[in-house]
Structure formats: structure tokens, C-alpha cells
XYZ file of C-alpha atoms in Angstrom:
389
model
C 38.574 44.562 111.562
C 41.359 42.828 110.266
C 40.712 43.492 106.437
C 40.562 47.450 107.691
C 43.457 47.880 109.746
C 45.489 46.598 106.094
C 44.095 48.923 104.396
C 45.017 51.349 107.240
C 48.688 50.185 107.375
C 48.723 50.233 103.538
C 47.556 53.798 103.592
C 50.249 55.087 105.606
C 53.054 52.712 103.992
C 52.498 54.547 100.537
C 52.295 58.101 102.019
C 55.298 57.382 103.863
C 56.605 55.825 100.564
C 56.103 58.895 99.009
C 57.682 61.440 101.605
C 60.520 59.217 101.860
C 60.788 59.526 97.770
C 60.168 63.445 98.299
C 62.992 63.229 100.994
C 66.029 61.864 98.628
C 65.174 64.102 96.049
C 67.141 67.210 95.792
C 65.348 70.344 96.472
C 64.202 72.303 99.359
C 62.230 69.104 100.762
C 65.131 66.774 100.016
C 67.241 68.453 101.748
C 65.294 68.516 105.038
C 66.922 65.993 107.607
C 65.490 63.208 109.803
C 66.725 64.888 112.995
C 65.063 61.796 115.508
C 65.866 58.525 113.647
C 65.306 56.639 116.746
C 61.600 57.861 116.895
C 60.730 57.134 112.662
C 62.195 52.903 113.802
C 59.916 52.808 117.072
C 56.784 53.475 115.233
C 57.954 50.929 112.598
C 58.444 48.910 114.860
C 54.816 49.457 116.541
C 53.505 49.114 112.986
C 55.352 45.688 112.647
C 54.644 44.905 116.621
C 51.175 44.822 115.564
C 50.516 43.334 111.890
C 50.290 40.661 110.541
C 53.836 39.218 107.728
C 51.399 40.209 105.129
C 51.054 43.957 106.303
C 54.624 43.962 106.910
C 55.590 43.094 103.448
C 52.769 44.663 101.875
C 54.707 48.118 104.489
C 58.348 47.713 103.068
C 57.416 46.548 99.192
C 55.684 50.264 99.600
C 59.014 51.984 101.318
C 60.485 53.653 98.313
C 64.162 52.233 98.191
C 67.364 55.431 97.469
C 69.971 55.834 98.787
C 68.660 57.875 101.161
C 66.524 55.353 102.852
C 68.944 52.286 102.181
C 69.766 52.883 105.858
C 66.156 53.152 107.310
C 65.420 50.251 106.350
C 68.839 47.940 107.002
C 68.543 49.558 110.580
C 65.323 48.394 110.673
C 66.275 44.953 109.678
C 69.246 45.131 111.680
C 66.848 45.924 115.133
C 64.548 43.365 114.787
C 67.362 40.815 114.014
C 68.379 41.796 117.875
C 65.900 41.120 118.859
C 65.589 37.779 118.019
C 61.949 38.237 115.625
C 64.537 37.617 113.028
C 61.552 36.314 110.426
C 60.816 39.853 109.810
C 64.678 40.963 109.444
C 64.823 38.235 106.510
C 61.984 40.038 104.851
C 63.047 42.626 105.107
C 66.624 41.938 103.538
C 65.113 40.095 101.229
C 63.008 42.383 99.800
C 65.715 44.930 99.623
C 68.003 42.839 97.778
C 65.173 41.523 95.155
C 63.818 45.646 94.339
C 66.445 46.537 90.997
C 66.426 50.395 92.291
C 68.779 49.460 94.843
C 71.516 51.591 94.569
C 74.965 48.829 93.305
C 76.851 50.151 96.129
C 74.561 48.887 98.753
C 74.452 45.034 97.737
C 76.815 43.732 98.782
C 75.993 45.195 102.629
C 72.244 44.355 101.776
C 73.748 41.096 101.272
C 76.019 40.158 103.886
C 72.821 41.459 106.972
C 70.561 38.760 104.709
C 73.620 35.805 105.655
C 73.031 37.274 108.732
C 70.114 36.683 109.573
C 70.092 33.856 107.729
C 73.050 32.462 110.458
C 70.553 33.788 113.710
C 67.841 31.279 112.384
C 70.232 28.297 111.332
C 69.761 28.515 108.092
C 73.195 27.721 107.555
C 73.316 26.284 103.883
C 72.036 29.735 102.808
C 73.777 31.679 104.979
C 77.204 30.213 103.827
C 76.457 30.644 99.991
C 75.659 34.224 100.635
C 78.888 34.126 102.886
C 80.732 32.844 99.660
C 79.410 34.661 97.131
C 80.867 38.283 98.986
C 84.857 36.154 99.470
C 87.298 38.199 97.274
C 84.659 41.705 97.948
C 86.562 44.731 99.138
C 84.271 46.267 101.765
C 83.117 42.208 103.335
C 85.549 39.883 102.134
C 87.055 39.796 105.947
C 84.120 39.838 107.510
C 82.746 37.066 105.295
C 85.465 35.019 105.589
C 85.335 35.145 109.987
C 81.505 34.481 109.511
C 82.315 31.283 107.104
C 84.752 29.961 109.549
C 82.681 30.573 112.925
C 79.847 28.546 111.130
C 82.284 25.694 109.895
C 83.339 25.536 113.591
C 79.855 25.409 114.819
C 79.020 22.246 112.650
C 82.797 20.686 112.722
C 83.633 20.858 109.393
C 86.953 21.692 110.072
C 88.648 21.039 106.691
C 86.372 23.438 105.062
C 87.225 26.193 107.874
C 90.824 25.529 107.679
C 90.574 26.363 103.953
C 88.773 29.529 104.930
C 91.221 30.218 107.399
C 94.518 29.522 105.225
C 93.720 31.888 102.786
C 92.099 34.965 105.159
C 95.834 34.681 106.741
C 98.057 35.565 102.990
C 95.840 38.968 103.355
C 96.236 39.098 107.073
C 99.251 37.762 108.257
C 97.813 38.507 112.129
C 98.685 36.690 115.123
C 95.651 36.001 116.005
C 94.843 34.307 113.053
C 97.750 32.313 112.427
C 96.049 30.638 116.345
C 92.689 30.275 114.328
C 94.984 28.371 111.156
C 97.588 26.205 114.296
C 94.555 25.412 115.986
C 91.906 24.452 113.093
C 94.964 21.639 111.406
C 94.835 20.313 115.000
C 91.297 19.817 114.534
C 92.116 17.670 111.803
C 95.194 15.855 113.660
C 93.252 14.764 116.758
C 90.848 13.424 113.880
C 93.460 12.110 112.090
C 94.867 10.592 115.059
C 91.782 8.853 116.697
C 91.904 6.497 113.525
C 95.392 5.485 114.141
C 96.407 7.755 111.919
C 99.773 8.673 113.490
C 102.013 9.620 110.597
C 99.288 11.956 108.855
C 98.530 13.292 111.923
C 102.085 13.876 113.644
C 102.585 15.734 109.748
C 99.223 18.234 110.059
C 100.864 18.294 114.321
C 104.299 20.117 111.882
C 101.900 21.974 109.725
C 100.255 23.758 112.723
C 103.810 24.448 114.759
C 104.616 26.089 111.653
C 101.536 28.061 111.568
C 102.400 29.457 115.052
C 105.220 27.820 117.318
C 102.877 28.864 120.831
C 99.988 26.136 119.840
C 100.047 24.420 122.899
C 97.424 22.128 121.547
C 99.658 21.190 119.193
C 102.424 19.900 121.667
C 99.713 18.012 123.771
C 98.973 16.450 120.460
C 102.687 16.015 119.416
C 102.984 13.833 123.066
C 100.158 11.941 122.622
C 101.561 10.349 119.085
C 105.227 10.025 120.989
C 103.460 8.513 123.696
C 101.791 5.944 122.007
C 104.898 5.187 119.477
C 106.200 4.322 123.150
C 108.653 7.604 123.028
C 108.775 8.148 126.558
C 111.885 11.209 126.285
C 110.465 12.929 122.875
C 106.844 12.590 125.163
C 108.875 14.811 128.481
C 110.528 17.244 125.590
C 107.077 18.104 123.637
C 105.126 18.314 127.223
C 108.181 20.810 128.412
C 107.728 22.591 125.351
C 103.877 23.478 126.980
C 105.647 25.993 129.557
C 107.950 28.250 126.769
C 104.211 28.538 124.795
C 102.321 29.308 127.434
C 102.823 28.551 130.533
C 99.453 29.280 132.074
C 99.128 25.503 130.822
C 102.278 23.960 132.572
C 99.042 22.560 135.200
C 97.904 20.742 132.237
C 101.227 19.449 130.901
C 102.479 18.214 134.081
C 99.340 15.935 134.786
C 100.545 13.934 131.413
C 104.036 14.705 132.155
C 103.763 12.886 135.796
C 100.930 10.837 134.996
C 103.488 8.847 131.918
C 105.993 9.026 135.107
C 104.233 7.437 137.727
C 103.169 4.511 134.503
C 107.516 4.269 133.696
C 107.936 4.069 138.136
C 109.934 7.621 136.956
C 109.076 9.490 139.644
C 111.363 10.241 141.773
C 113.881 11.265 139.252
C 111.579 14.465 137.742
C 112.624 16.256 141.427
C 116.042 17.921 140.296
C 113.594 19.571 137.296
C 110.387 20.379 138.776
C 112.591 22.402 141.445
C 113.007 24.460 138.607
C 110.287 24.813 136.419
C 108.083 25.400 139.875
C 110.745 28.326 140.709
C 109.795 29.909 137.337
C 106.854 29.529 136.974
C 104.719 27.769 140.385
C 101.493 26.752 140.928
C 99.744 24.047 142.680
C 99.673 21.162 140.400
C 103.534 21.544 139.902
C 104.007 22.122 143.502
C 102.189 18.638 144.362
C 103.875 17.179 141.681
C 107.394 18.022 143.243
C 106.647 16.938 146.625
C 104.859 13.653 145.260
C 108.343 13.293 143.367
C 110.310 14.482 146.750
C 108.471 12.012 148.459
C 109.487 9.337 146.919
C 112.972 10.130 146.697
C 113.571 11.106 150.200
C 111.555 10.014 152.622
C 107.722 11.617 153.207
C 109.231 13.744 156.268
C 111.023 15.384 153.355
C 108.304 15.924 151.913
C 105.424 17.665 153.871
C 108.636 20.524 155.163
C 108.555 21.078 151.317
C 104.969 21.389 151.273
C 104.194 22.838 155.090
C 107.336 25.704 153.424
C 106.154 26.422 150.057
C 101.970 26.769 151.721
C 103.224 29.662 153.902
C 104.753 31.367 151.207
C 101.856 30.153 148.365
C 98.885 28.787 150.184
C 95.957 26.464 148.078
C 93.495 24.415 149.322
C 94.889 21.528 147.385
C 97.558 22.007 148.913
C 96.470 22.086 152.085
C 94.579 19.109 151.395
C 97.485 17.749 150.557
C 99.867 18.248 153.278
C 96.489 16.829 155.895
C 96.721 13.344 153.942
C 100.458 13.155 153.963
C 100.722 14.247 157.217
C 98.034 11.955 158.734
C 100.076 8.863 157.296
C 102.674 9.715 158.916
C 101.772 9.479 161.891
C 100.183 6.208 161.397
C 96.468 7.541 161.711
C 93.685 9.565 160.066
C 91.838 12.083 163.531
C 88.303 12.594 162.822
C 89.264 16.247 162.630
C 91.549 15.679 159.408
C 89.042 13.765 157.715
C 86.437 16.662 157.868
C 88.935 19.211 156.489
C 88.877 16.687 153.740
C 85.688 16.340 153.179
C 85.360 19.990 153.521
C 88.050 20.619 151.400
C 86.894 17.988 148.790
C 82.977 19.479 148.703
C 84.825 22.999 148.288
C 86.877 22.408 145.060
C 83.686 20.368 143.930
C 81.829 22.714 142.739
C 84.285 25.354 141.894
C 85.438 25.853 138.339
C 88.687 24.966 136.952
C 88.559 26.527 133.917
C 88.220 30.709 133.259
C 88.344 32.200 129.475
C 90.578 35.402 130.287
C 88.530 36.860 126.907
C 85.319 36.343 128.308
C 85.445 35.222 131.565
C 83.365 31.998 130.751
C 84.129 29.593 133.347
C 83.761 25.589 133.379
C 84.983 21.958 135.534
C 86.367 20.660 132.038
C 89.123 22.384 129.614
C 88.060 23.860 125.900
C 90.530 24.762 123.508
C 87.357 26.782 121.647
C 85.864 29.013 124.271
C 81.862 28.131 123.622
C 80.845 31.641 124.453
C 83.010 33.736 122.351
C 84.702 31.194 119.973
C 88.474 32.430 120.414
C 91.245 29.668 120.811
C 93.107 28.642 123.316
C 91.331 31.656 125.960
C 90.199 29.611 128.354
C 92.429 28.618 130.961
C 93.691 27.054 134.541
C 92.133 29.227 137.152
C 94.253 30.851 139.540
C 94.336 31.206 143.025
C 93.419 30.021 146.544
C 91.419 27.752 145.440
C 92.375 26.786 142.078
C 96.444 27.107 140.604
């Protein structure tokens, strides 16, 4: 029965190929258009869904390839890839690329589509090879570069990704591409620092800031290098720079700044600086840091008054929990109600995401410099609001 079906499909394919060939020629038939291309794709999908790979190969081999039908081939191939049937998409695009009658102007497009098939199938070596073929071409160099960078990021081959990104920014000096290049350089810097090569890491961080002066991660890495070298003043300077680069990451900078200050016993000295920062870029993390500094410098009652005053203006769950905590200590006891409020608050915070991508909405409790969802750099930021910052 299967053999009969194969022969039936082959007859249909030959007829379709003959018709497509006629459709592409000059003359009355050649001037006719297929009004409902979706209907044609649906019929082809039915055939491809219900028959074996051998039958599909017979069909695509029999279908004519010319400037009028290439679009149909590509459309069906793209449809299969979107449906997750990557092997069938590969079959169609491989067949197209192997056909000597394929018009030369479509060669790059088919190569790109086949490379995308390989990417989706996880055949990264094949995809890489085809994307490299397209580098420098007029129509597909940019797309191929973008895909190569994504491929290398996926494989964590940061140096290769940086090389492609560096070449890309020469032809396309866009701010987003410069940021991408800067963050790829930061990945190399972090790997270098992991091997305790501080001088090499410092050199790469400097390059990253030259590529994009607003790169927050470069400042954090710079602070880490200074901390390892024992340069506390330089650590503070690097962390405070974050507020000028991207204030959304201020809470991250404050957490690191307070950690260094606690190690040195200098928290009380930060009151003036923290007040100024909080006045310009208010956040829960900054408020709690300021309250801690005020408590060290002026005592717990002053810290409680400050916290109460600010929570009236800018309520937050973390601030409320801190108020319950310090007020209980001030009274020399912690009530059952206070413990219950703290426990319920902690449970609420434990199940809440801390970071959200401002580009695609991805949420999580861990900071990702490269969004796992949309693959964009520096878009995952601390969440603002009553239950967050």
C-alpha cells in the first residue's frame, strides 16, 4: 500500500512541477498568479505530513526550481522550521541549494535559511560554516554576524563572539552593538580574573569601558579588581559610577558598597553620601543602607524615625520588615505579632522574582547580564515596586 501511495504522490509532484514550470514561463499561463498561496502551502503540508521522507524527497526533486517557484520552496521550508519539523526544512533547503537551476540571486537566501535550520537542529558546526560563508555579502552579512554571535554566546566562546562583534561595529556603529561588544569583552575579563590575572582583567575592563562607557558590568568588575588589590577608595569610586551609567543597577552597587564598608568598619561614614544618592535615585536597598549607616552614626531611634518617615512616602515590604525588626530591638523585645509579620513577609519575598527583563519580561531571582530569553545584554534589572525596590 505504501508503494502505491508513493507512486501516487510522485505523479502529483510531477504534475505540480510541470504546472509550476509552465507558470514561470512567458505566455498566458505564465502571466497567471496563484491567488491563494496559503491554500497551496496547506495542500503541500498535507502531503508532507502524511508521507514518508522518501516520498517528500521525490516531491521536492520533481518540483520545478525557477525564479517563480523559489519563494514557494522557501515558504514551505520556513513553515516546517517554525512548526519544529527541522529535518524536513533541512531537506527542502538542501535540495534547493543542490539544484543547478537555482537562480544565483537566491543562493545566499537559501544558504541562510539552511544555516538557520542547522541552528534550530543543534548542528552548530554546520550552521557556523554556512554563516561564515555569508560574512561580507551585501544582503546577509549583518544577519549572519548576528547569528554567529548568538551561536558563540550559546557555546560560551566569548573571544570568537567578540571578534565577530568587533567587525560588525565597524560597519554598524550602533549603541546596542557597542554595548554587546563591551559585554563580550567583560566575559573575557571575568574569565581572566577567575585565573587571578588581575593585570590582564584590568586591561580588558578598560577596553570594555572604551567600547561603551555606560557598561555597568565593567564598573562592577573594576570594583572587584580594586577590592582584590586592597584599594578601598577605588572600589567606592567604581561602584558609585554605576549610578551615572544606569541607576537601575544602583541597588546592586549599594549592596557591594555596604559589604566593603562593613569589612572596614566604615558604615557610619557613609551617611552623607548615601543621603545624597537616595535623594537622587531612591530605592529600598538604598534606604536600608542609609538606615544602617544612620543607626551606626546616630543611634537606633534616629534610624527608626528615618525609616518611618520614608515608608510613609515610599512604602516597601522590605522596609516594613526592617522597621518591625529595629523597633522590636529598641523596645527590648519581639512580640508574637511582630514575629508573625516578619515570617509572613519573608515568605512573600521568598516566592517573588527579584529581577525582570525590561525587553521581554523574563523574571527570576538571579541577575543575568545576558537575558536567557531574548538574548539581550543589560536588560535584566532589579524590579521596582512595593515588594521589590
